XYZ file of C-alpha atoms in Angstrom:
746
model
C 37.216 -35.950 -46.694
C 40.517 -35.693 -44.816
C 42.588 -32.641 -44.435
C 45.141 -34.216 -46.810
C 42.454 -35.141 -49.376
C 41.058 -31.603 -49.182
C 44.712 -30.173 -49.764
C 45.419 -32.465 -52.653
C 42.145 -31.377 -54.369
C 42.409 -27.730 -53.296
C 39.134 -27.917 -51.557
C 38.218 -25.563 -48.880
C 35.277 -25.066 -46.565
C 33.573 -21.851 -47.548
C 32.424 -19.447 -44.713
C 28.695 -18.756 -44.635
C 29.090 -15.049 -45.158
C 31.109 -15.643 -48.363
C 28.453 -18.126 -49.743
C 25.540 -15.697 -49.007
C 27.342 -12.803 -50.765
C 28.045 -14.855 -53.845
C 24.726 -16.475 -53.953
C 23.131 -13.123 -53.516
C 24.754 -11.624 -56.535
C 24.588 -14.577 -58.778
C 21.006 -15.922 -58.093
C 18.959 -13.637 -55.891
C 19.765 -10.283 -57.421
C 18.297 -11.118 -60.816
C 15.273 -12.933 -59.330
C 14.639 -10.026 -57.031
C 14.852 -7.565 -59.932
C 12.211 -9.712 -61.651
C 10.136 -9.812 -58.560
C 10.123 -6.094 -58.303
C 8.756 -5.807 -61.757
C 6.080 -8.371 -60.951
C 5.144 -6.405 -57.822
C 4.828 -3.288 -59.806
C 2.450 -5.052 -62.283
C 0.443 -6.423 -59.253
C 0.140 -2.928 -57.712
C -0.977 -1.488 -61.154
C -3.592 -4.329 -61.590
C -4.847 -3.898 -58.007
C -5.176 -0.038 -58.618
C -7.259 -0.880 -61.759
C -9.303 -3.492 -59.792
C -8.043 -6.282 -61.947
C -7.818 -8.833 -58.983
C -7.617 -11.867 -61.210
C -4.697 -10.295 -63.124
C -2.836 -9.569 -59.992
C -3.228 -13.022 -58.620
C -2.158 -14.583 -61.984
C 1.040 -12.475 -61.839
C 1.937 -13.562 -58.431
C 1.245 -17.236 -59.332
C 3.305 -16.828 -62.425
C 6.403 -15.764 -60.484
C 5.852 -18.691 -57.982
C 5.878 -20.936 -61.087
C 9.054 -19.331 -62.089
C 10.692 -19.999 -58.779
C 9.598 -23.638 -58.858
C 11.327 -24.017 -62.306
C 14.629 -22.420 -61.288
C 17.654 -24.789 -61.504
C 20.801 -23.920 -59.645
C 24.073 -25.935 -60.307
C 27.199 -26.158 -58.277
C 29.754 -28.063 -60.449
C 32.105 -28.548 -57.535
C 29.559 -28.881 -54.818
C 31.422 -30.642 -52.048
C 28.820 -31.308 -49.228
C 26.308 -28.804 -50.742
C 26.948 -25.651 -48.886
C 26.270 -23.315 -51.885
C 23.256 -25.291 -52.891
C 21.735 -25.343 -49.391
C 22.124 -21.558 -49.108
C 20.706 -20.974 -52.549
C 17.685 -23.027 -51.756
C 17.247 -21.277 -48.403
C 17.452 -17.836 -50.070
C 15.104 -18.714 -52.828
C 12.557 -20.135 -50.397
C 12.838 -16.782 -48.413
C 12.017 -14.990 -51.627
C 9.172 -17.357 -52.269
C 7.813 -16.420 -48.775
C 7.530 -12.898 -49.917
C 5.335 -14.050 -52.846
C 3.114 -16.095 -50.504
C 2.697 -12.919 -48.331
C 1.699 -10.970 -51.486
C -0.906 -13.532 -52.292
C -2.253 -13.472 -48.752
C -2.637 -9.694 -48.993
C -4.574 -10.396 -52.157
C -6.906 -12.659 -50.138
C -5.559 -15.827 -51.657
C -5.022 -17.786 -48.377
C -5.192 -21.041 -50.154
C -1.952 -20.123 -51.834
C -0.053 -21.553 -48.890
C -0.938 -25.016 -49.901
C 0.623 -24.568 -53.276
C 3.786 -26.775 -53.882
C 6.787 -24.569 -53.747
C 10.643 -24.775 -54.310
C 11.948 -28.374 -53.877
C 15.356 -29.873 -53.514
C 15.378 -31.432 -57.006
C 15.946 -27.912 -58.437
C 19.455 -27.768 -56.916
C 22.011 -29.749 -58.871
C 25.632 -30.631 -58.026
C 28.612 -32.381 -59.547
C 31.219 -33.831 -57.080
C 34.099 -36.208 -57.432
C 33.929 -37.453 -53.832
C 31.387 -40.095 -53.305
C 30.988 -39.520 -49.596
C 30.438 -35.776 -50.200
C 27.706 -36.638 -52.837
C 25.777 -38.581 -50.218
C 26.223 -35.790 -47.707
C 25.111 -33.116 -50.145
C 21.970 -34.990 -50.809
C 21.141 -35.439 -47.140
C 21.893 -31.695 -46.529
C 19.447 -30.530 -49.156
C 16.727 -32.892 -48.016
C 16.901 -32.086 -44.346
C 17.426 -28.475 -45.126
C 14.317 -28.443 -47.238
C 12.337 -29.929 -44.322
C 13.741 -27.344 -41.909
C 12.727 -24.452 -44.170
C 9.246 -25.924 -44.652
C 8.532 -26.343 -40.919
C 9.865 -22.812 -40.262
C 7.338 -21.321 -42.733
C 4.353 -23.828 -42.632
C 2.252 -25.530 -39.974
C 1.433 -28.686 -42.042
C 3.590 -31.281 -43.765
C 5.007 -30.831 -47.293
C 3.214 -32.454 -50.190
C 3.673 -36.207 -50.520
C 6.129 -37.623 -50.944
C 7.648 -35.671 -48.092
C 11.212 -36.666 -49.266
C 11.024 -37.806 -52.776
C 13.957 -39.635 -54.286
C 16.587 -37.048 -55.088
C 19.400 -37.849 -57.608
C 20.432 -34.166 -58.205
C 24.035 -34.656 -57.014
C 26.004 -36.540 -59.591
C 29.199 -38.462 -58.699
C 31.499 -37.695 -61.595
C 34.273 -35.351 -62.796
C 32.994 -31.937 -63.680
C 35.615 -31.083 -66.283
C 36.259 -34.262 -68.391
C 34.427 -37.487 -69.195
C 35.891 -40.584 -70.704
C 35.041 -44.009 -71.950
C 33.837 -45.976 -68.945
C 33.497 -42.878 -66.671
C 33.185 -42.314 -63.767
C 35.213 -45.494 -63.093
C 38.980 -44.916 -63.137
C 40.995 -47.147 -65.611
C 44.630 -48.168 -65.730
C 47.030 -49.912 -67.908
C 50.371 -51.568 -67.292
C 53.098 -49.284 -68.515
C 56.765 -48.985 -67.642
C 56.663 -51.646 -64.973
C 53.661 -50.220 -63.159
C 49.911 -49.641 -63.426
C 48.991 -46.128 -64.563
C 45.727 -44.481 -64.699
C 44.336 -43.574 -68.114
C 41.483 -41.528 -69.379
C 40.511 -43.200 -72.765
C 38.814 -40.782 -75.258
C 38.835 -37.917 -72.792
C 36.586 -34.986 -73.728
C 35.018 -32.031 -71.916
C 32.259 -32.932 -69.497
C 28.624 -31.986 -70.100
C 26.885 -30.050 -67.386
C 23.189 -30.321 -66.642
C 20.766 -27.503 -67.788
C 20.780 -24.756 -65.228
C 19.587 -21.186 -64.813
C 22.309 -20.267 -62.464
C 25.853 -21.750 -61.696
C 27.511 -20.904 -58.421
C 30.257 -22.446 -56.367
C 33.900 -22.613 -55.099
C 35.950 -24.842 -57.371
C 39.183 -26.345 -56.204
C 42.268 -24.031 -55.643
C 45.240 -25.629 -57.344
C 47.913 -23.637 -59.117
C 48.678 -24.446 -62.778
C 52.249 -25.396 -61.853
C 51.127 -27.902 -59.068
C 48.420 -29.690 -61.169
C 50.716 -32.553 -62.122
C 51.892 -33.111 -58.587
C 48.661 -32.455 -56.752
C 46.570 -34.373 -59.228
C 47.248 -37.489 -61.214
C 49.742 -36.495 -63.968
C 47.670 -38.396 -66.556
C 44.619 -36.520 -65.426
C 46.309 -33.118 -65.812
C 47.446 -34.089 -69.365
C 43.774 -35.300 -70.201
C 42.491 -32.027 -68.839
C 44.794 -29.913 -70.944
C 44.019 -31.993 -73.968
C 40.427 -31.258 -73.593
C 40.764 -27.678 -72.878
C 43.706 -26.571 -75.261
C 42.502 -22.927 -75.235
C 43.612 -22.642 -71.644
C 47.267 -21.982 -70.870
C 48.987 -24.753 -68.884
C 50.016 -22.109 -66.280
C 46.497 -21.143 -65.528
C 44.912 -22.338 -62.187
C 42.645 -25.384 -62.038
C 39.713 -23.143 -61.183
C 39.936 -21.323 -64.470
C 38.801 -24.575 -66.238
C 35.401 -24.289 -64.326
C 35.362 -20.667 -65.193
C 35.962 -21.375 -68.886
C 33.455 -24.090 -69.017
C 30.652 -21.859 -67.340
C 31.531 -18.964 -69.751
C 30.970 -21.532 -72.710
C 27.676 -22.486 -71.255
C 26.662 -18.871 -70.709
C 27.385 -17.848 -74.192
C 25.926 -20.814 -76.098
C 22.975 -19.874 -78.301
C 19.659 -20.972 -76.677
C 21.229 -21.490 -73.191
C 18.962 -21.208 -70.038
C 21.976 -20.038 -68.011
C 21.617 -16.517 -66.836
C 24.512 -15.963 -64.572
C 27.543 -17.795 -63.057
C 29.463 -16.897 -60.033
C 32.704 -18.510 -58.590
C 34.913 -18.072 -55.676
C 38.622 -18.260 -56.857
C 41.967 -17.355 -55.528
C 42.792 -13.656 -56.108
C 45.449 -14.810 -58.520
C 42.523 -14.547 -61.041
C 43.831 -11.136 -61.824
C 47.378 -12.521 -62.882
C 48.278 -12.877 -66.569
C 47.469 -16.682 -67.157
C 44.055 -16.431 -65.438
C 43.199 -13.065 -67.000
C 43.687 -14.333 -70.433
C 40.881 -16.851 -69.848
C 38.582 -14.053 -68.867
C 39.861 -11.729 -71.692
C 39.008 -14.284 -74.282
C 35.355 -14.317 -73.130
C 35.025 -10.555 -72.677
C 36.325 -10.013 -76.168
C 34.544 -12.965 -77.982
C 31.921 -12.434 -80.747
C 29.292 -13.420 -78.186
C 30.758 -11.554 -75.104
C 30.041 -11.806 -71.545
C 30.481 -9.185 -68.910
C 31.568 -9.203 -65.269
C 28.718 -7.823 -63.457
C 30.081 -8.300 -59.931
C 33.571 -8.608 -58.689
C 35.588 -8.571 -55.391
C 39.250 -8.730 -56.529
C 40.879 -9.298 -53.167
C 39.208 -10.791 -50.013
C 40.932 -12.661 -47.030
C 39.920 -16.116 -46.454
C 38.543 -16.351 -43.001
C 36.896 -19.593 -42.002
C 37.203 -18.719 -38.347
C 38.039 -15.066 -37.141
C 40.426 -16.587 -34.753
C 42.309 -18.426 -37.593
C 43.527 -15.970 -40.240
C 44.461 -17.965 -43.335
C 47.073 -16.521 -45.699
C 44.845 -17.489 -48.791
C 43.285 -14.502 -50.506
C 40.275 -14.928 -52.644
C 38.289 -13.236 -55.409
C 34.602 -13.431 -56.400
C 33.304 -13.041 -59.918
C 29.878 -13.043 -61.340
C 29.231 -12.995 -65.052
C 26.321 -12.497 -67.367
C 25.917 -12.738 -71.210
C 26.206 -9.538 -73.208
C 27.766 -6.069 -72.524
C 26.883 -4.705 -69.161
C 28.221 -2.467 -66.493
C 29.158 -4.013 -63.268
C 29.820 -3.579 -59.483
C 33.333 -3.781 -58.239
C 33.478 -4.143 -54.392
C 36.447 -3.345 -52.143
C 36.967 -2.766 -48.614
C 35.398 0.153 -47.135
C 37.722 2.711 -45.304
C 38.060 1.503 -41.778
C 36.599 -1.941 -42.327
C 38.339 -4.741 -40.649
C 40.081 -6.989 -43.222
C 39.682 -9.831 -40.795
C 35.892 -9.640 -40.312
C 34.133 -12.645 -41.723
C 31.682 -10.027 -43.382
C 33.609 -6.824 -43.911
C 31.913 -3.640 -44.966
C 32.462 -3.064 -48.736
C 32.499 0.088 -50.806
C 31.180 -0.247 -54.287
C 32.177 1.323 -57.696
C 30.101 0.942 -60.818
C 31.359 0.741 -64.479
C 32.757 -1.874 -66.959
C 34.856 -4.390 -65.109
C 37.962 -5.413 -66.963
C 39.647 -8.684 -67.023
C 41.963 -7.747 -64.185
C 38.757 -6.866 -62.134
C 39.513 -3.153 -62.402
C 37.122 -0.343 -63.275
C 38.161 2.624 -65.328
C 41.090 2.635 -67.760
C 41.711 -0.820 -69.137
C 45.390 -1.504 -68.591
C 44.990 -4.989 -69.984
C 44.639 -3.289 -73.472
C 48.109 -1.869 -73.249
C 50.424 -3.325 -75.774
C 54.049 -4.585 -75.387
C 56.413 -2.070 -76.742
C 59.343 -2.833 -78.942
C 61.320 -0.193 -77.052
C 61.514 -2.571 -74.018
C 62.173 -5.913 -75.830
C 65.202 -8.202 -75.228
C 66.312 -6.587 -71.950
C 63.921 -7.973 -69.340
C 63.616 -11.588 -68.114
C 62.899 -13.714 -65.070
C 66.065 -15.238 -63.607
C 67.360 -18.653 -63.980
C 65.059 -21.581 -63.153
C 67.342 -24.388 -61.728
C 65.251 -27.417 -61.666
C 67.587 -29.077 -59.197
C 68.641 -27.913 -55.725
C 71.977 -29.570 -56.345
C 73.092 -26.630 -58.412
C 73.192 -24.518 -55.262
C 76.313 -24.741 -53.102
C 78.109 -22.960 -50.357
C 81.676 -21.917 -49.720
C 82.104 -25.019 -47.507
C 81.654 -27.030 -50.758
C 84.315 -25.233 -52.866
C 87.120 -27.531 -51.924
C 85.229 -30.750 -52.457
C 84.087 -29.490 -55.846
C 87.657 -28.736 -57.028
C 87.890 -24.976 -56.463
C 91.567 -23.861 -56.487
C 92.561 -27.097 -58.221
C 90.588 -27.121 -61.390
C 91.545 -24.341 -63.778
C 88.568 -22.300 -64.874
C 86.092 -23.691 -62.472
C 85.694 -20.323 -60.689
C 84.147 -18.829 -63.880
C 81.236 -21.175 -63.425
C 80.636 -20.823 -59.704
C 78.609 -17.722 -59.411
C 77.021 -15.872 -56.416
C 73.404 -16.650 -56.400
C 70.498 -14.418 -55.287
C 66.836 -15.065 -54.829
C 63.976 -12.649 -54.141
C 64.351 -13.256 -50.453
C 68.014 -12.272 -50.727
C 67.269 -9.017 -52.468
C 64.827 -7.736 -49.793
C 65.689 -9.921 -46.793
C 68.848 -11.362 -45.406
C 71.370 -12.140 -48.101
C 72.687 -15.731 -47.895
C 76.116 -16.970 -48.787
C 74.914 -19.024 -51.755
C 76.547 -19.929 -54.939
C 75.360 -21.684 -58.097
C 77.044 -24.026 -60.594
C 76.397 -22.470 -63.991
C 77.807 -24.585 -67.034
C 75.797 -22.754 -69.709
C 77.631 -23.217 -73.058
C 79.477 -26.444 -72.025
C 78.586 -30.008 -72.955
C 78.393 -32.837 -70.453
C 81.684 -34.337 -71.667
C 83.433 -31.031 -71.254
C 82.208 -30.643 -67.797
C 83.338 -34.285 -66.873
C 86.798 -33.780 -68.397
C 87.498 -30.362 -67.065
C 85.650 -30.611 -63.684
C 85.107 -34.111 -62.713
C 84.346 -33.518 -58.988
C 81.640 -31.041 -59.956
C 80.366 -33.337 -62.622
C 80.009 -36.113 -59.995
C 78.222 -33.753 -57.678
C 75.626 -32.721 -60.306
C 75.240 -36.422 -61.325
C 74.261 -37.366 -57.879
C 72.503 -34.322 -56.626
C 70.621 -33.265 -59.835
C 70.288 -36.101 -62.281
C 69.885 -39.193 -60.125
C 68.279 -37.893 -56.950
C 65.989 -40.288 -55.164
C 63.576 -39.822 -52.271
C 63.635 -41.754 -48.966
C 61.597 -44.657 -50.625
C 64.076 -44.970 -53.448
C 61.940 -43.230 -56.064
C 63.680 -41.308 -58.698
C 62.907 -37.492 -58.253
C 65.626 -35.841 -60.070
C 66.127 -34.872 -63.713
C 65.894 -38.402 -64.763
C 62.141 -38.497 -63.669
C 61.271 -35.128 -65.378
C 58.649 -35.523 -68.107
C 60.335 -32.894 -70.384
C 62.977 -34.600 -72.511
C 65.191 -31.377 -72.765
C 65.407 -31.388 -68.900
C 66.391 -34.970 -68.800
C 68.917 -34.805 -71.499
C 70.558 -31.511 -70.431
C 70.638 -32.357 -66.831
C 73.825 -30.565 -65.969
C 72.421 -27.233 -67.144
C 69.680 -25.073 -65.520
C 66.147 -26.156 -66.507
C 65.552 -22.540 -67.768
C 69.065 -21.058 -68.458
C 67.621 -17.865 -70.121
C 69.956 -18.283 -73.226
C 68.179 -15.387 -75.089
C 68.583 -12.982 -72.063
C 72.287 -13.690 -71.460
C 73.546 -11.678 -74.394
C 71.718 -8.554 -72.861
C 73.991 -8.885 -69.732
C 77.189 -9.148 -71.642
C 79.477 -6.193 -71.258
C 77.373 -4.714 -68.259
C 79.037 -4.259 -64.822
C 75.545 -4.371 -63.166
C 71.924 -4.870 -63.883
C 68.544 -4.165 -62.112
C 66.444 -6.731 -60.412
C 63.151 -6.774 -58.464
C 61.406 -9.533 -56.610
C 58.550 -10.982 -58.562
C 56.296 -11.274 -55.642
C 56.792 -8.924 -52.614
C 55.036 -6.606 -50.275
C 57.070 -3.634 -51.507
C 58.104 -2.939 -55.045
C 61.922 -2.509 -54.657
C 64.374 -2.349 -57.439
C 68.110 -2.826 -56.828
C 71.400 -3.230 -58.758
C 73.126 -6.532 -58.725
C 76.682 -6.957 -59.748
C 77.005 -8.649 -63.349
C 78.521 -11.833 -61.871
C 75.511 -12.522 -59.678
C 73.146 -15.343 -61.014
C 69.580 -14.325 -60.373
C 66.917 -16.895 -59.299
C 63.742 -17.084 -61.163
C 61.944 -15.387 -58.246
C 63.615 -12.203 -59.537
C 62.668 -10.250 -62.739
C 65.774 -8.768 -64.187
C 66.377 -5.671 -66.463
C 69.632 -5.710 -68.409
C 70.381 -1.903 -67.854
C 73.065 -0.413 -65.705
C 71.668 3.215 -66.153
C 70.722 4.618 -62.706
C 68.227 6.719 -64.479
C 66.380 3.546 -65.419
C 66.534 2.428 -61.739
C 65.138 5.809 -60.602
C 62.109 5.628 -63.087
C 61.337 2.005 -61.993
C 61.518 3.015 -58.367
C 59.190 6.026 -58.866
C 55.588 6.336 -57.720
C 54.590 6.548 -61.438
C 55.917 3.108 -62.157
C 54.526 1.808 -58.842
C 51.089 2.917 -59.720
C 51.364 1.146 -63.165
C 52.544 -2.062 -61.363
C 49.700 -1.976 -58.870
C 47.192 -1.602 -61.721
C 48.617 -4.141 -64.089
C 50.598 -6.659 -62.165
C 47.805 -8.520 -60.063
C 48.358 -10.130 -56.639
C 49.585 -13.411 -55.184
C 47.497 -13.809 -52.066
C 48.019 -10.149 -50.578
C 51.340 -9.439 -52.246
C 51.781 -7.580 -55.484
C 53.275 -9.343 -58.379
C 55.614 -7.916 -60.950
C 54.799 -9.687 -64.148
C 57.229 -8.929 -66.939
C 54.487 -9.117 -69.743
C 52.208 -6.827 -68.004
C 54.323 -4.488 -65.876
C 57.623 -3.952 -67.978
C 56.938 -4.846 -71.549
C 53.991 -2.261 -72.004
C 55.439 0.511 -69.725
C 56.071 3.682 -71.626
C 59.368 5.099 -70.264
C 59.651 8.968 -70.552
C 61.654 10.410 -73.413
C 64.543 11.929 -71.623
C 66.637 15.028 -72.369
C 70.309 14.757 -71.425
C 69.691 16.944 -68.262
C 66.774 14.900 -67.250
C 68.724 11.655 -67.619
C 71.617 13.210 -65.595
C 69.296 14.338 -62.786
C 67.550 10.978 -62.611
C 70.733 9.120 -62.674
C 72.014 11.080 -59.667
C 68.856 10.344 -57.892
C 68.982 6.667 -58.652
C 72.646 6.420 -57.566
C 71.835 8.199 -54.243
C 68.991 5.816 -53.534
C 71.131 2.778 -54.208
C 74.037 4.108 -52.330
C 71.873 4.935 -49.300
C 70.297 1.431 -49.175
C 73.678 -0.317 -49.458
C 75.114 1.795 -46.705
C 72.235 1.163 -44.317
C 72.440 -2.689 -44.930
C 76.199 -2.672 -44.602
C 76.029 -0.714 -41.323
C 73.082 -2.792 -39.932
C 73.526 -6.398 -41.227
C 70.558 -7.543 -39.011
C 68.260 -5.138 -40.902
C 66.287 -6.015 -44.138
C 64.838 -3.838 -46.792
C 61.491 -5.294 -46.032
C 61.604 -4.023 -42.382
C 62.837 -0.588 -43.634
C 60.161 -0.282 -46.154
C 57.470 -1.420 -43.773
C 58.382 1.547 -41.612
C 58.526 3.946 -44.630
C 55.061 2.777 -45.519
C 53.884 3.516 -41.939
C 55.401 6.897 -42.061
C 53.748 7.848 -45.469
C 50.320 6.730 -44.075
C 50.757 8.751 -40.871
C 50.425 5.620 -38.703
C 51.752 5.714 -35.123
C 55.166 3.816 -34.856
C 55.686 1.168 -32.380
C 58.993 1.317 -30.289
C 60.356 -1.304 -32.654
C 59.410 0.742 -35.733
C 60.986 3.844 -34.209
C 64.256 1.931 -33.701
C 64.238 0.869 -37.311
C 63.444 4.279 -38.425
C 66.515 5.692 -36.731
C 68.943 2.793 -37.642
C 67.647 2.447 -41.130
C 67.577 6.305 -41.743
C 64.090 5.961 -43.122
C 63.335 9.646 -43.181
C 66.306 10.072 -45.446
C 65.018 7.153 -47.671
C 61.713 8.897 -47.890
C 63.300 12.117 -49.080
C 65.321 10.197 -51.657
C 62.060 8.689 -53.087
C 60.348 12.004 -53.108
C 63.134 13.432 -55.204
C 62.859 10.593 -57.624
C 59.091 10.978 -57.781
C 59.377 14.746 -58.650
C 62.057 14.242 -61.302
C 60.232 11.327 -62.983
C 57.049 13.226 -62.967
C 59.014 16.235 -64.591
C 60.403 13.905 -67.232
C 56.934 12.951 -68.318
C 55.832 16.609 -68.059
C 53.371 15.723 -65.425
C 52.555 16.844 -61.804
C 54.125 14.827 -58.933
C 50.777 15.281 -57.177
C 48.728 13.344 -59.760
C 46.524 10.611 -58.314
C 47.278 6.983 -59.065
C 44.297 6.752 -61.229
C 45.246 9.765 -63.228
C 48.783 8.408 -63.560
C 47.529 5.058 -64.928
C 45.168 6.691 -67.343
C 48.032 8.793 -68.742
C 50.398 5.925 -68.975
C 47.770 3.879 -70.864
C 47.183 6.612 -73.308
C 50.881 7.085 -73.720
C 51.347 3.403 -74.342
C 48.847 3.667 -77.256
C 50.842 6.557 -78.750
C 54.091 4.782 -78.398
C 52.620 1.688 -80.112
C 51.304 3.820 -83.079
C 54.744 5.403 -83.359
C 56.472 1.997 -83.336
C 54.099 0.766 -86.153
C 55.519 3.645 -88.131
C 59.115 2.586 -87.250
C 59.885 5.126 -84.588
C 61.058 3.123 -81.597
C 62.446 4.823 -78.368
C 64.835 1.946 -77.456
C 65.617 1.965 -73.723
C 69.023 0.515 -74.616
C 69.563 1.470 -78.251
C 73.265 0.357 -78.164
C 72.095 -3.233 -77.617
C 68.499 -3.392 -78.779
C 68.857 -1.615 -82.113
C 71.549 -4.088 -83.120
C 69.434 -7.194 -82.595
C 68.360 -9.148 -85.653
C 64.783 -8.480 -85.056
C 65.375 -4.815 -84.873
C 67.404 -4.685 -88.064
C 64.705 -6.521 -89.786
C 62.251 -3.870 -88.623
C 64.369 -1.090 -90.242
C 65.153 -2.883 -93.593
C 63.101 -2.653 -96.598
C 61.921 -6.194 -97.738
C 62.094 -6.722 -101.634
C 58.738 -8.330 -101.887
C 57.305 -8.686 -105.421
C 54.081 -6.794 -104.791
C 52.050 -6.753 -107.927
C 54.165 -9.407 -109.755
C 52.087 -10.588 -112.755
C 50.516 -13.955 -112.378
C 52.104 -14.413 -108.910
C 55.408 -15.044 -110.560
C 58.220 -15.923 -108.110
C 60.670 -13.163 -107.422
C 64.094 -14.679 -106.838
C 65.174 -11.566 -104.772
C 62.636 -12.391 -101.990
C 63.918 -12.570 -98.506
C 63.245 -15.935 -96.733
C 60.345 -15.413 -94.293
C 61.883 -15.641 -90.742
C 61.103 -18.734 -88.656
C 61.426 -16.777 -85.296
C 58.029 -16.097 -83.830
C 59.037 -12.565 -82.771
C 60.571 -11.696 -86.181
C 57.663 -12.766 -88.199
C 55.217 -10.039 -87.240
C 58.016 -7.405 -87.655
C 58.678 -8.740 -91.143
C 54.939 -8.513 -91.944
C 54.781 -5.025 -90.567
C 57.730 -3.889 -92.521
C 56.257 -5.348 -95.728
C 52.842 -3.685 -95.091
C 54.668 -0.279 -94.713
C 56.300 -0.879 -97.976
C 53.119 -1.260 -99.740
C 51.460 1.815 -98.106
C 47.885 0.648 -98.971
C 45.458 -2.216 -98.110
C 46.501 -5.635 -99.698
C 45.096 -9.007 -99.690
C 46.774 -11.702 -97.554
C 47.461 -13.895 -100.655
C 49.105 -11.053 -102.504
C 51.233 -10.302 -99.392
C 52.436 -13.851 -99.426
């Protein structure tokens, strides 16, 4: 497979140390536990002089090893299967040694583990042939290392254990690809697509392809991506491709009568993020649950210690039922760039985010935080972004009113790095005809640079080629204009923003006229007290526990980091003191960047992190410390941390674990209060006036107990908005004050 083919499929060569670690936990650990029990029985039988029983026990375990089936449903050239075979044969050698100790020298002639026990599914036909050869030759190598004679005839039996087919879906005529003539070209089709069936196995282990959910249609065939999502509707479209393997294996593991004992996969470490986590949560919480019994949440991908890849991986091993597990992380002082770093282990129930301890994934979104947080605009067209050099050509200064639609544009990189002179064309609220009539130069620019864009080969790549009708039809508008969030910004002179994915969690104020990119998460609040709380160590600990990682960078996910976060209930004095601290922090950073335009906040916070850890500063770091006034920055953050802790009534010295436990408990308390109608709005002047909030407070004149289900004409129409519906139900249930059947409520 060429490098381009591997990239397209998300296929990666897995280092031997990684394979051994995952195979050990998935396959060998349960077999070795069983072998320990057999050894104890053999010792007991030997002590009781029951030689025949002891021999029978050993032969019974040999028979068990000869019947084991291991499946890799994305086997590539068979790396995982070969290592699994080698490690099981090694365990088999211990059984042979035991039989020799029992005087059974003829046991060495017994047929042992064979290649046909190791099964694979692979979409690449060349890899299928290689995997078959690898297992056959590997078997012979293992045999001659441990035996003097030849293996039983036939020495290399016919081996069909590696199947050439798709592991996730099958279709009429599979595995042959089919096509039909449509829209002037042949297009691939998958008729009657359905989830693929996997062969029976006792263990499943492997490293499925790494392809992000957003990239599936471009990296894979678009029709295949649609067929896959049709076959697995329970998986969110934003979930990574590897989660389809994870979900399939979980279904196999929890099916009644299954032979599967465990499955283990290498995935990217984004498995802890929201869309991946939901797949795991569904199986952890199902009526027939599974448990994570081993997890490494974050591990660098090192195929060669001289070549440090930026990819970060995770490993997960699952078993049916409710069990505690082992969570492994780097041991203190262990090199993160070692092919086999030392790991420290913690025991307990492993949650869907691969954490142990308090389960932050159970935290509920709070009404107090609704309607004021959103990702920034998603453009879906580079032509929306312009520079000052384009102003004259676009009609600035000649077309009345155009200036109101040309806004400063900021991305995540602008927020923490070097700020560019970028502007964006925002015509939200205007129709195409209005744009053409009032701003013809800009209209033509968007027509050419957004709607009708073509690549060098002449293929349409702009909005005209987008599969979503709303994007094609509203081509002069942002793909995601955040229409529901814009009202929250109205009347504000500034708002808070943070980079969605960044090394350091930094919150800053942006002026209200700035248009945020979707790499920013925005909070429509101009209160510096809110900025201070978000910038505190308390909120940072919550973000680290709940937000997940992208490679090695923390990710700020609105639904997990902001929506469930319980802000403290502030007195007037506490709000004033926090606002003073927040303003001081923002003022200090702006001054540093103004006086040192070549410095970035990332560089400044890199040095701050080094100072906090007690690391020795390099000469360059020392220069940044002086120019960036980093010691002053450290003091400002310490003030914020103390005042935020005081607002919660906690100690500023609490550990991160303690902080997360307290915040999770407080989230539960707030959720209960909100269920009773007591909402501590973050921005009551705006949020409490929203339609959903009004609905929450109003009494609904529902006809509970109406005879014969008679229609009460005073009934309020049930809301159509997905958010308002549960609020209406909650208000109705409070009105009743006692349990009620669903039909009576309707």
